[in-house]
Every structure is written in C-alpha cells, then in structure tokens.
GROMACS .gro file of C-alpha atoms in nm:
model
  323
    1MET     CA    1   0.015  -0.038  -0.017
    2LYS     CA    2   0.308   0.190   0.092
    3ILE     CA    3   0.457   0.179  -0.294
    4TYR     CA    4   0.165   0.281  -0.462
    5ILE     CA    5   0.078   0.609  -0.259
    6TYR     CA    6   0.431   0.631  -0.319
    7VAL     CA    7   0.365   0.627  -0.733
    8ILE     CA    8   0.039   0.783  -0.754
    9ILE     CA    9   0.272   1.126  -0.511
   10LEU     CA   10   0.552   1.054  -0.781
   11CYS     CA   11   0.369   1.073  -1.060
   12LYS     CA   12   0.140   1.451  -0.981
   13ILE     CA   13   0.448   1.591  -0.754
   14ASP     CA   14   0.669   1.728  -1.056
   15ASP     CA   15   0.486   1.935  -1.314
   16SER     CA   16   0.764   1.981  -1.530
   17LYS     CA   17   0.847   1.606  -1.605
   18LYS     CA   18   0.490   1.665  -1.702
   19GLU     CA   19   0.563   1.919  -1.975
   20GLY     CA   20   0.874   1.718  -2.080
   21GLU     CA   21   0.905   1.352  -2.097
   22SER     CA   22   0.517   1.302  -2.080
   23MET     CA   23   0.485   1.610  -2.368
   24ASP     CA   24   0.650   1.372  -2.584
   25ILE     CA   25   0.496   1.074  -2.521
   26LEU     CA   26   0.216   1.290  -2.613
   27LEU     CA   27   0.328   1.476  -2.909
   28PHE     CA   28   0.509   1.124  -3.091
   29PHE     CA   29   0.135   0.977  -3.056
   30GLN     CA   30   0.001   1.274  -3.192
   31SER     CA   31   0.297   1.185  -3.547
   32ILE     CA   32   0.185   0.847  -3.589
   33ARG     CA   33  -0.182   1.000  -3.610
   34SER     CA   34  -0.363   0.844  -3.944
   35ASP     CA   35  -0.736   0.782  -4.044
   36ILE     CA   36  -0.680   0.351  -3.977
   37LEU     CA   37  -0.548   0.455  -3.675
   38THR     CA   38  -0.816   0.742  -3.536
   39ALA     CA   39  -1.062   0.461  -3.622
   40ILE     CA   40  -0.908   0.214  -3.416
   41PHE     CA   41  -0.868   0.365  -3.122
   42THR     CA   42  -1.127   0.637  -3.104
   43THR     CA   43  -1.313   0.230  -3.148
   44PHE     CA   44  -1.156   0.144  -2.791
   45THR     CA   45  -1.231   0.430  -2.637
   46ILE     CA   46  -1.619   0.384  -2.763
   47CYS     CA   47  -1.583   0.080  -2.608
   48THR     CA   48  -1.518   0.191  -2.273
   49GLU     CA   49  -1.826   0.521  -2.289
   50GLN     CA   50  -2.130   0.433  -2.022
   51VAL     CA   51  -2.306   0.347  -2.314
   52ALA     CA   52  -2.172   0.055  -2.380
   53VAL     CA   53  -2.068  -0.011  -2.053
   54VAL     CA   54  -2.406   0.010  -2.005
   55LEU     CA   55  -2.478  -0.330  -2.285
   56ILE     CA   56  -2.189  -0.518  -2.163
   57ALA     CA   57  -2.332  -0.493  -1.810
   58ALA     CA   58  -2.711  -0.566  -1.904
   59ILE     CA   59  -2.613  -0.859  -2.155
   60MET     CA   60  -2.428  -1.021  -1.874
   61TYR     CA   61  -2.675  -0.985  -1.593
   62TRP     CA   62  -2.998  -1.046  -1.744
   63CYS     CA   63  -2.924  -1.266  -2.080
   64ILE     CA   64  -2.639  -1.477  -1.984
   65ASP     CA   65  -2.456  -1.508  -1.633
   66LYS     CA   66  -2.645  -1.293  -1.387
   67LYS     CA   67  -2.371  -1.385  -1.153
   68CYS     CA   68  -2.125  -1.240  -1.349
   69GLY     CA   69  -2.299  -0.962  -1.414
   70GLN     CA   70  -2.338  -0.889  -1.013
   71ARG     CA   71  -1.977  -0.918  -0.987
   72LEU     CA   72  -1.877  -0.697  -1.288
   73LEU     CA   73  -2.200  -0.442  -1.216
   74PHE     CA   74  -2.010  -0.414  -0.815
   75ALA     CA   75  -1.665  -0.349  -0.936
   76VAL     CA   76  -1.792  -0.091  -1.261
   77THR     CA   77  -2.030   0.116  -1.015
   78GLY     CA   78  -1.714   0.099  -0.736
   79SER     CA   79  -1.460   0.185  -0.904
   80ILE     CA   80  -1.643   0.453  -1.089
   81THR     CA   81  -1.668   0.599  -0.748
   82ILE     CA   82  -1.312   0.537  -0.648
   83ASN     CA   83  -1.157   0.717  -0.976
   84SER     CA   84  -1.389   1.049  -0.975
   85GLY     CA   85  -1.353   1.102  -0.564
   86LEU     CA   86  -0.976   1.098  -0.713
   87LYS     CA   87  -0.971   1.309  -0.970
   88ASN     CA   88  -1.151   1.565  -0.774
   89PHE     CA   89  -0.921   1.523  -0.499
   90PHE     CA   90  -0.604   1.575  -0.689
   91LYS     CA   91  -0.805   1.837  -0.934
   92ALA     CA   92  -0.531   1.764  -1.233
   93PRO     CA   93  -0.590   1.959  -1.519
   94ARG     CA   94  -0.562   1.736  -1.878
   95PRO     CA   95  -0.299   1.798  -2.127
   96ILE     CA   96  -0.574   1.916  -2.363
   97GLY     CA   97  -0.480   2.274  -2.476
   98SER     CA   98  -0.122   2.227  -2.441
   99LYS     CA   99   0.107   2.460  -2.651
  100ASN     CA  100   0.178   2.240  -3.031
  101LEU     CA  101  -0.086   1.896  -2.879
  102GLU     CA  102  -0.394   1.859  -3.124
  103SER     CA  103  -0.680   1.687  -2.900
  104LEU     CA  104  -0.959   1.520  -3.080
  105ARG     CA  105  -1.299   1.362  -2.905
  106THR     CA  106  -1.308   1.612  -2.688
  107GLU     CA  107  -1.617   1.603  -2.650
  108THR     CA  108  -1.615   1.305  -2.430
  109ALA     CA  109  -1.306   1.427  -2.213
  110THR     CA  110  -1.470   1.614  -1.929
  111GLY     CA  111  -1.373   1.637  -1.554
  112TYR     CA  112  -1.016   1.613  -1.440
  113SER     CA  113  -0.720   1.436  -1.618
  114PHE     CA  114  -0.603   1.179  -1.311
  115PRO     CA  115  -0.663   0.918  -1.278
  116SER     CA  116  -0.792   0.831  -1.641
  117GLY     CA  117  -1.176   0.697  -1.645
  118HIS     CA  118  -1.153   0.516  -1.935
  119THR     CA  119  -0.884   0.337  -1.863
  120GLN     CA  120  -0.964   0.251  -1.546
  121THR     CA  121  -1.330   0.144  -1.652
  122ALA     CA  122  -1.164  -0.049  -1.903
  123THR     CA  123  -0.943  -0.275  -1.674
  124THR     CA  124  -1.181  -0.289  -1.419
  125VAL     CA  125  -1.424  -0.405  -1.663
  126TRP     CA  126  -1.200  -0.718  -1.832
  127VAL     CA  127  -1.009  -0.799  -1.525
  128ALA     CA  128  -1.368  -0.897  -1.394
  129LEU     CA  129  -1.465  -1.079  -1.716
  130ILE     CA  130  -1.087  -1.273  -1.754
  131GLU     CA  131  -1.130  -1.355  -1.331
  132TYR     CA  132  -1.508  -1.487  -1.343
  133PHE     CA  133  -1.473  -1.663  -1.705
  134ARG     CA  134  -1.111  -1.791  -1.712
  135LYS     CA  135  -1.104  -1.888  -2.071
  136TRP     CA  136  -0.749  -1.818  -2.300
  137TRP     CA  137  -0.962  -1.616  -2.526
  138ILE     CA  138  -1.124  -1.384  -2.263
  139THR     CA  139  -0.798  -1.311  -2.129
  140LEU     CA  140  -0.624  -1.209  -2.479
  141LEU     CA  141  -0.952  -1.024  -2.545
  142GLY     CA  142  -0.890  -0.863  -2.267
  143ILE     CA  143  -0.542  -0.754  -2.253
  144ILE     CA  144  -0.637  -0.683  -2.613
  145MET     CA  145  -0.916  -0.408  -2.456
  146ILE     CA  146  -0.733  -0.279  -2.180
  147LEU     CA  147  -0.428  -0.177  -2.337
  148GLY     CA  148  -0.613  -0.050  -2.646
  149ALA     CA  149  -0.858   0.155  -2.411
  150GLY     CA  150  -0.539   0.304  -2.201
  151ILE     CA  151  -0.320   0.400  -2.566
  152SER     CA  152  -0.657   0.534  -2.713
  153ARG     CA  153  -0.634   0.815  -2.473
  154LEU     CA  154  -0.267   0.937  -2.498
  155TYR     CA  155  -0.322   0.881  -2.897
  156LEU     CA  156  -0.634   1.161  -2.871
  157GLY     CA  157  -0.439   1.319  -2.647
  158VAL     CA  158  -0.686   1.402  -2.380
  159HIS     CA  159  -0.443   1.193  -2.084
  160TRP     CA  160  -0.122   1.241  -1.947
  161PRO     CA  161   0.154   0.915  -1.967
  162GLU     CA  162   0.036   0.853  -1.582
  163ASP     CA  163  -0.272   0.891  -1.555
  164VAL     CA  164  -0.320   0.611  -1.847
  165PHE     CA  165  -0.123   0.407  -1.584
  166ILE     CA  166  -0.249   0.455  -1.304
  167GLY     CA  167  -0.579   0.385  -1.429
  168TRP     CA  168  -0.411   0.029  -1.479
  169ILE     CA  169  -0.302  -0.054  -1.190
  170LEU     CA  170  -0.632   0.121  -0.994
  171GLY     CA  171  -0.871  -0.109  -1.226
  172ILE     CA  172  -0.678  -0.395  -1.169
  173PHE     CA  173  -0.676  -0.354  -0.799
  174VAL     CA  174  -1.046  -0.234  -0.788
  175SER     CA  175  -1.184  -0.510  -0.970
  176ILE     CA  176  -1.002  -0.791  -0.785
  177ILE     CA  177  -1.082  -0.668  -0.414
  178PHE     CA  178  -1.430  -0.553  -0.516
  179ILE     CA  179  -1.536  -0.941  -0.694
  180LYS     CA  180  -1.370  -1.101  -0.282
  181LEU     CA  181  -1.562  -0.813  -0.157
  182PHE     CA  182  -1.880  -0.943  -0.312
  183ASP     CA  183  -1.846  -1.329  -0.322
  184TYR     CA  184  -1.834  -1.305   0.098
  185VAL     CA  185  -2.123  -1.149   0.115
  186ASP     CA  186  -2.324  -1.285  -0.147
  187GLN     CA  187  -2.237  -1.659   0.015
  188ASN     CA  188  -2.280  -1.516   0.400
  189LYS     CA  189  -2.555  -1.291   0.311
  190ARG     CA  190  -2.393  -1.028   0.515
  191TYR     CA  191  -2.556  -0.708   0.354
  192TYR     CA  192  -2.486  -0.499   0.640
  193ILE     CA  193  -2.059  -0.497   0.467
  194LEU     CA  194  -2.262  -0.327   0.207
  195LEU     CA  195  -2.407  -0.067   0.367
  196LEU     CA  196  -2.126  -0.015   0.526
  197THR     CA  197  -1.943   0.105   0.250
  198LEU     CA  198  -2.201   0.333   0.083
  199VAL     CA  199  -2.112   0.506   0.472
  200LEU     CA  200  -1.739   0.484   0.365
  201PHE     CA  201  -1.809   0.638   0.073
  202ALA     CA  202  -2.053   0.918   0.148
  203ILE     CA  203  -1.775   1.070   0.344
  204PRO     CA  204  -1.532   1.170   0.118
  205VAL     CA  205  -1.867   1.242  -0.178
  206TYR     CA  206  -1.941   1.504   0.098
  207PHE     CA  207  -1.633   1.667   0.100
  208PHE     CA  208  -1.514   1.658  -0.255
  209ARG     CA  209  -1.829   1.636  -0.443
  210GLY     CA  210  -1.841   1.719  -0.803
  211ASP     CA  211  -2.128   1.618  -1.037
  212GLU     CA  212  -1.928   1.328  -1.202
  213LEU     CA  213  -1.870   1.212  -0.811
  214ILE     CA  214  -2.253   1.239  -0.706
  215LYS     CA  215  -2.337   1.048  -0.987
  216SER     CA  216  -2.084   0.758  -0.985
  217PHE     CA  217  -2.242   0.728  -0.575
  218GLY     CA  218  -2.579   0.722  -0.683
  219LEU     CA  219  -2.455   0.411  -0.949
  220TYR     CA  220  -2.323   0.232  -0.692
  221THR     CA  221  -2.591   0.292  -0.405
  222GLY     CA  222  -2.838   0.162  -0.680
  223PHE     CA  223  -2.641  -0.106  -0.666
  224VAL     CA  224  -2.610  -0.205  -0.337
  225LEU     CA  225  -2.974  -0.160  -0.264
  226GLY     CA  226  -3.068  -0.339  -0.536
  227TYR     CA  227  -2.876  -0.604  -0.521
  228ILE     CA  228  -2.962  -0.682  -0.170
  229ILE     CA  229  -3.372  -0.601  -0.248
  230GLU     CA  230  -3.363  -0.913  -0.553
  231ASP     CA  231  -3.118  -1.138  -0.366
  232LYS     CA  232  -3.412  -1.130  -0.050
  233PHE     CA  233  -3.738  -1.093  -0.211
  234ILE     CA  234  -3.694  -1.137  -0.550
  235GLY     CA  235  -3.449  -1.395  -0.667
  236PHE     CA  236  -3.445  -1.349  -1.063
  237SER     CA  237  -3.229  -1.614  -1.266
  238THR     CA  238  -3.056  -1.646  -1.557
  239GLN     CA  239  -3.141  -2.076  -1.535
  240GLU     CA  240  -3.449  -2.198  -1.673
  241SER     CA  241  -3.544  -2.474  -1.473
  242ARG     CA  242  -3.738  -2.794  -1.554
  243LYS     CA  243  -3.832  -3.040  -1.336
  244LYS     CA  244  -3.793  -3.445  -1.436
  245ALA     CA  245  -4.053  -3.699  -1.332
  246ASN     CA  246  -3.839  -3.776  -1.067
  247ILE     CA  247  -3.924  -3.462  -0.786
  248PHE     CA  248  -3.575  -3.514  -0.634
  249THR     CA  249  -3.423  -3.326  -0.918
  250ASN     CA  250  -3.374  -3.034  -1.099
  251ASN     CA  251  -3.221  -3.029  -1.404
  252LYS     CA  252  -3.119  -2.645  -1.504
  253THR     CA  253  -3.105  -2.560  -1.871
  254LYS     CA  254  -3.022  -2.218  -2.081
  255PRO     CA  255  -3.325  -2.014  -2.177
  256LYS     CA  256  -3.451  -2.005  -2.527
  257LEU     CA  257  -3.206  -1.753  -2.747
  258SER     CA  258  -3.590  -1.592  -2.801
  259THR     CA  259  -3.632  -1.528  -2.438
  260LYS     CA  260  -3.345  -1.363  -2.372
  261ILE     CA  261  -3.436  -1.173  -2.677
  262LEU     CA  262  -3.747  -1.009  -2.531
  263ARG     CA  263  -3.566  -1.000  -2.188
  264PHE     CA  264  -3.328  -0.748  -2.248
  265ILE     CA  265  -3.555  -0.510  -2.506
  266VAL     CA  266  -3.771  -0.546  -2.163
  267GLY     CA  267  -3.519  -0.433  -1.961
  268ILE     CA  268  -3.344  -0.143  -2.184
  269VAL     CA  269  -3.625  -0.043  -2.285
  270THR     CA  270  -3.747   0.047  -1.945
  271LEU     CA  271  -3.451   0.141  -1.862
  272GLY     CA  272  -3.460   0.434  -2.087
  273ILE     CA  273  -3.770   0.545  -1.992
  274ILE     CA  274  -3.732   0.583  -1.598
  275TYR     CA  275  -3.372   0.731  -1.710
  276ALA     CA  276  -3.587   1.020  -1.951
  277ALA     CA  277  -3.835   1.071  -1.722
  278GLY     CA  278  -3.619   1.136  -1.434
  279LYS     CA  279  -3.422   1.378  -1.687
  280SER     CA  280  -3.734   1.537  -1.803
  281LEU     CA  281  -3.861   1.537  -1.437
  282GLN     CA  282  -3.526   1.716  -1.296
  283ILE     CA  283  -3.523   2.002  -1.650
  284LEU     CA  284  -3.921   2.103  -1.488
  285LEU     CA  285  -3.925   2.086  -1.154
  286PHE     CA  286  -3.569   2.188  -1.042
  287ALA     CA  287  -3.426   2.338  -1.300
  288ASP     CA  288  -3.380   2.683  -1.033
  289ALA     CA  289  -3.236   2.510  -0.802
  290SER     CA  290  -2.957   2.517  -0.617
  291GLN     CA  291  -2.600   2.303  -0.668
  292ASP     CA  292  -2.652   2.119  -0.372
  293VAL     CA  293  -3.020   2.063  -0.428
  294LEU     CA  294  -2.926   1.954  -0.797
  295TYR     CA  295  -2.655   1.673  -0.620
  296ILE     CA  296  -2.912   1.548  -0.463
  297ILE     CA  297  -3.181   1.529  -0.750
  298GLU     CA  298  -2.920   1.400  -0.941
  299TYR     CA  299  -2.759   1.121  -0.673
  300ILE     CA  300  -3.127   1.007  -0.617
  301ARG     CA  301  -3.223   1.001  -1.001
  302TYR     CA  302  -2.886   0.763  -1.080
  303THR     CA  303  -2.990   0.561  -0.773
  304ILE     CA  304  -3.291   0.506  -0.960
  305VAL     CA  305  -3.191   0.411  -1.260
  306VAL     CA  306  -2.967   0.131  -1.102
  307LEU     CA  307  -3.199   0.007  -0.855
  308TRP     CA  308  -3.431  -0.041  -1.153
  309GLY     CA  309  -3.196  -0.211  -1.365
  310VAL     CA  310  -3.032  -0.402  -1.100
  311ALA     CA  311  -3.450  -0.486  -0.917
  312GLY     CA  312  -3.687  -0.399  -1.131
  313ALA     CA  313  -3.631  -0.538  -1.465
  314PRO     CA  314  -3.597  -0.862  -1.281
  315PHE     CA  315  -3.860  -0.844  -1.117
  316LEU     CA  316  -4.083  -0.760  -1.438
  317PHE     CA  317  -3.888  -1.112  -1.602
  318GLU     CA  318  -4.071  -1.299  -1.300
  319HIS     CA  319  -4.373  -1.134  -1.280
  320PHE     CA  320  -4.416  -1.196  -1.701
  321GLY     CA  321  -4.259  -1.566  -1.710
  322LEU     CA  322  -3.943  -1.436  -1.862
  323ASN     CA  323  -3.692  -1.689  -1.655
   0.00000   0.00000   0.00000
C-alpha cells in the first residue's frame, strides 16, 4: 500500500516532467496519426464509455450469467466512484490545449485528468470478466481491450501517461478487491457490509462533491440497494429450471435465445424510460434549484436508474415469465 501511494505522489509531484517526457509521449502518438489508427483508437475509447458499459453489463446480468453480471456491476460502480473521488481530490488539468498538441474527441474528455476514467473502467470490466470465465480467448481479448483503452487516451491527446498508468493499476486492484468482497457478501449474505461501504464512500463524496462524483455514487448506491432487494425478495435467475419426473431432481438449462432477446428488450426499454423520465422531471421541477439541491436530485436519479436495472427489471422478468 505504501508503494502504491508513493507511485501516485511521484506521478503528480513533478509538473515540469509532465511538460517534458510526458508531452513527448503525447506528441509521438500525434505524429503517427492516420485515418485508420484514429478509427481504431476511437473505437477502443467508445468501448469504455457509458453506453457500451451499460450494454455489456445489461447483457451479462439479464441474459447470460447473473452472477457474473452482479460481480461486474459491483466492481464497475465502485471503481467509477473511486475514480471520480480521486479526480476531485487531485484536480489535475488535462493536456487538452497544451502547446503543439491537437487533442481529439474532446467532447468525451470532461472533468479532471488524473486518473484516466476510461482506462480504469476498461481495466475493471475486463479483469472482472477474465477472472470469472478464465478462458484463454477472453483473457487475450481482455488484455487487448485494456491496453487499447489506455493507449487510445494518449493517442487522442486527452490524458497524460501517468493518468493512464495509474488507471491500469487502479482498475486491476479495485476489480480484484471488489470481486472478493462481493463473493464474500453473496455467499454469507452479509448485506450490512455493502451498506457500510456506502457510508465509507459517502464521507469523501460529501467533502469533494462534483457532478461526476455524485452520479457515480448514485450508480454505486443503486447497485447495492438493488442487489439486496433482488437477492432477498426476487431471486431472478439466468438459468431455467425444468423438473423431471423424479421430484428429487432439478435440471438447470439455459433459456431460449428468444427469451433472452425479449428480456433484454424489456429491460433496456424500461431502463431508458426511467432515465429519460427522471431527466425530464429534473429539468421541469428543479431548473432553478441550488447546486446542492441539484446534487441531491442527480444522486437520487442515478440511484433509481441502477436500482431499476438490478431489481426492477428482474422483477418484471419473473412477473411475466421471462425466466
């Protein structure tokens, strides 16, 4: 832990080096730009953004493997919250606007620079998938996506090298820790541990605040509450139970592809409706509210969205027989 903290301090302490070696790295990537490379690295970046991560998590949780989806969502929402907290703590500027540097896709490079959110998110997602499935081709694909996501942020000129490096380290570290924590809670049903993490996260959120941090904490809160509700009262499963003639046997088989597709459509449509409705209500009712009130509304809105995805949509699946 001491080594990890030392690395962070070392990466942030010398701004002159940032303008030296770090800028040289960014300018190198700028010098090799081409239409093909720009398309490739833009794709890597897009694959780590909100829409892509939501689709991956939704497909995994609703349609393929519930347990993998839960572990993935817990790790990702926790990782995003930690990343946002660190950004608001360090308040490091991005390289965007630096002399001789032309940054690309800057509309998705909002907020502070350190550490890289795209890199950390991609690393968290793929480490979780690699750890769960443990197949060579998923490991290979994961390594490519993790490296590609980080390098893409340098190629596009929207992050410093140290942002990406720490994003990789944090992504691995957070993913492993949160997966082990979730497995312990899930196996022993110690829900209070998850509620305790909410309290621990709430402390830095209160002091550092910031729009992205509030949203991230809402995502994490939504998962924690949704997981507890779903696990205790709904019991949704991605496996279909078919009882044989022998009442003492219970064979588990996967549901039909058509059922999975319908499940995904119902889930994603209702999720979109709730997200849009919440945004519309916020604009209509709280357009002139103070910043603190807006923070609270944003937190509640993102909590409800994820709560629906984790518990509400599965309730519909069970209610309408999409299991």
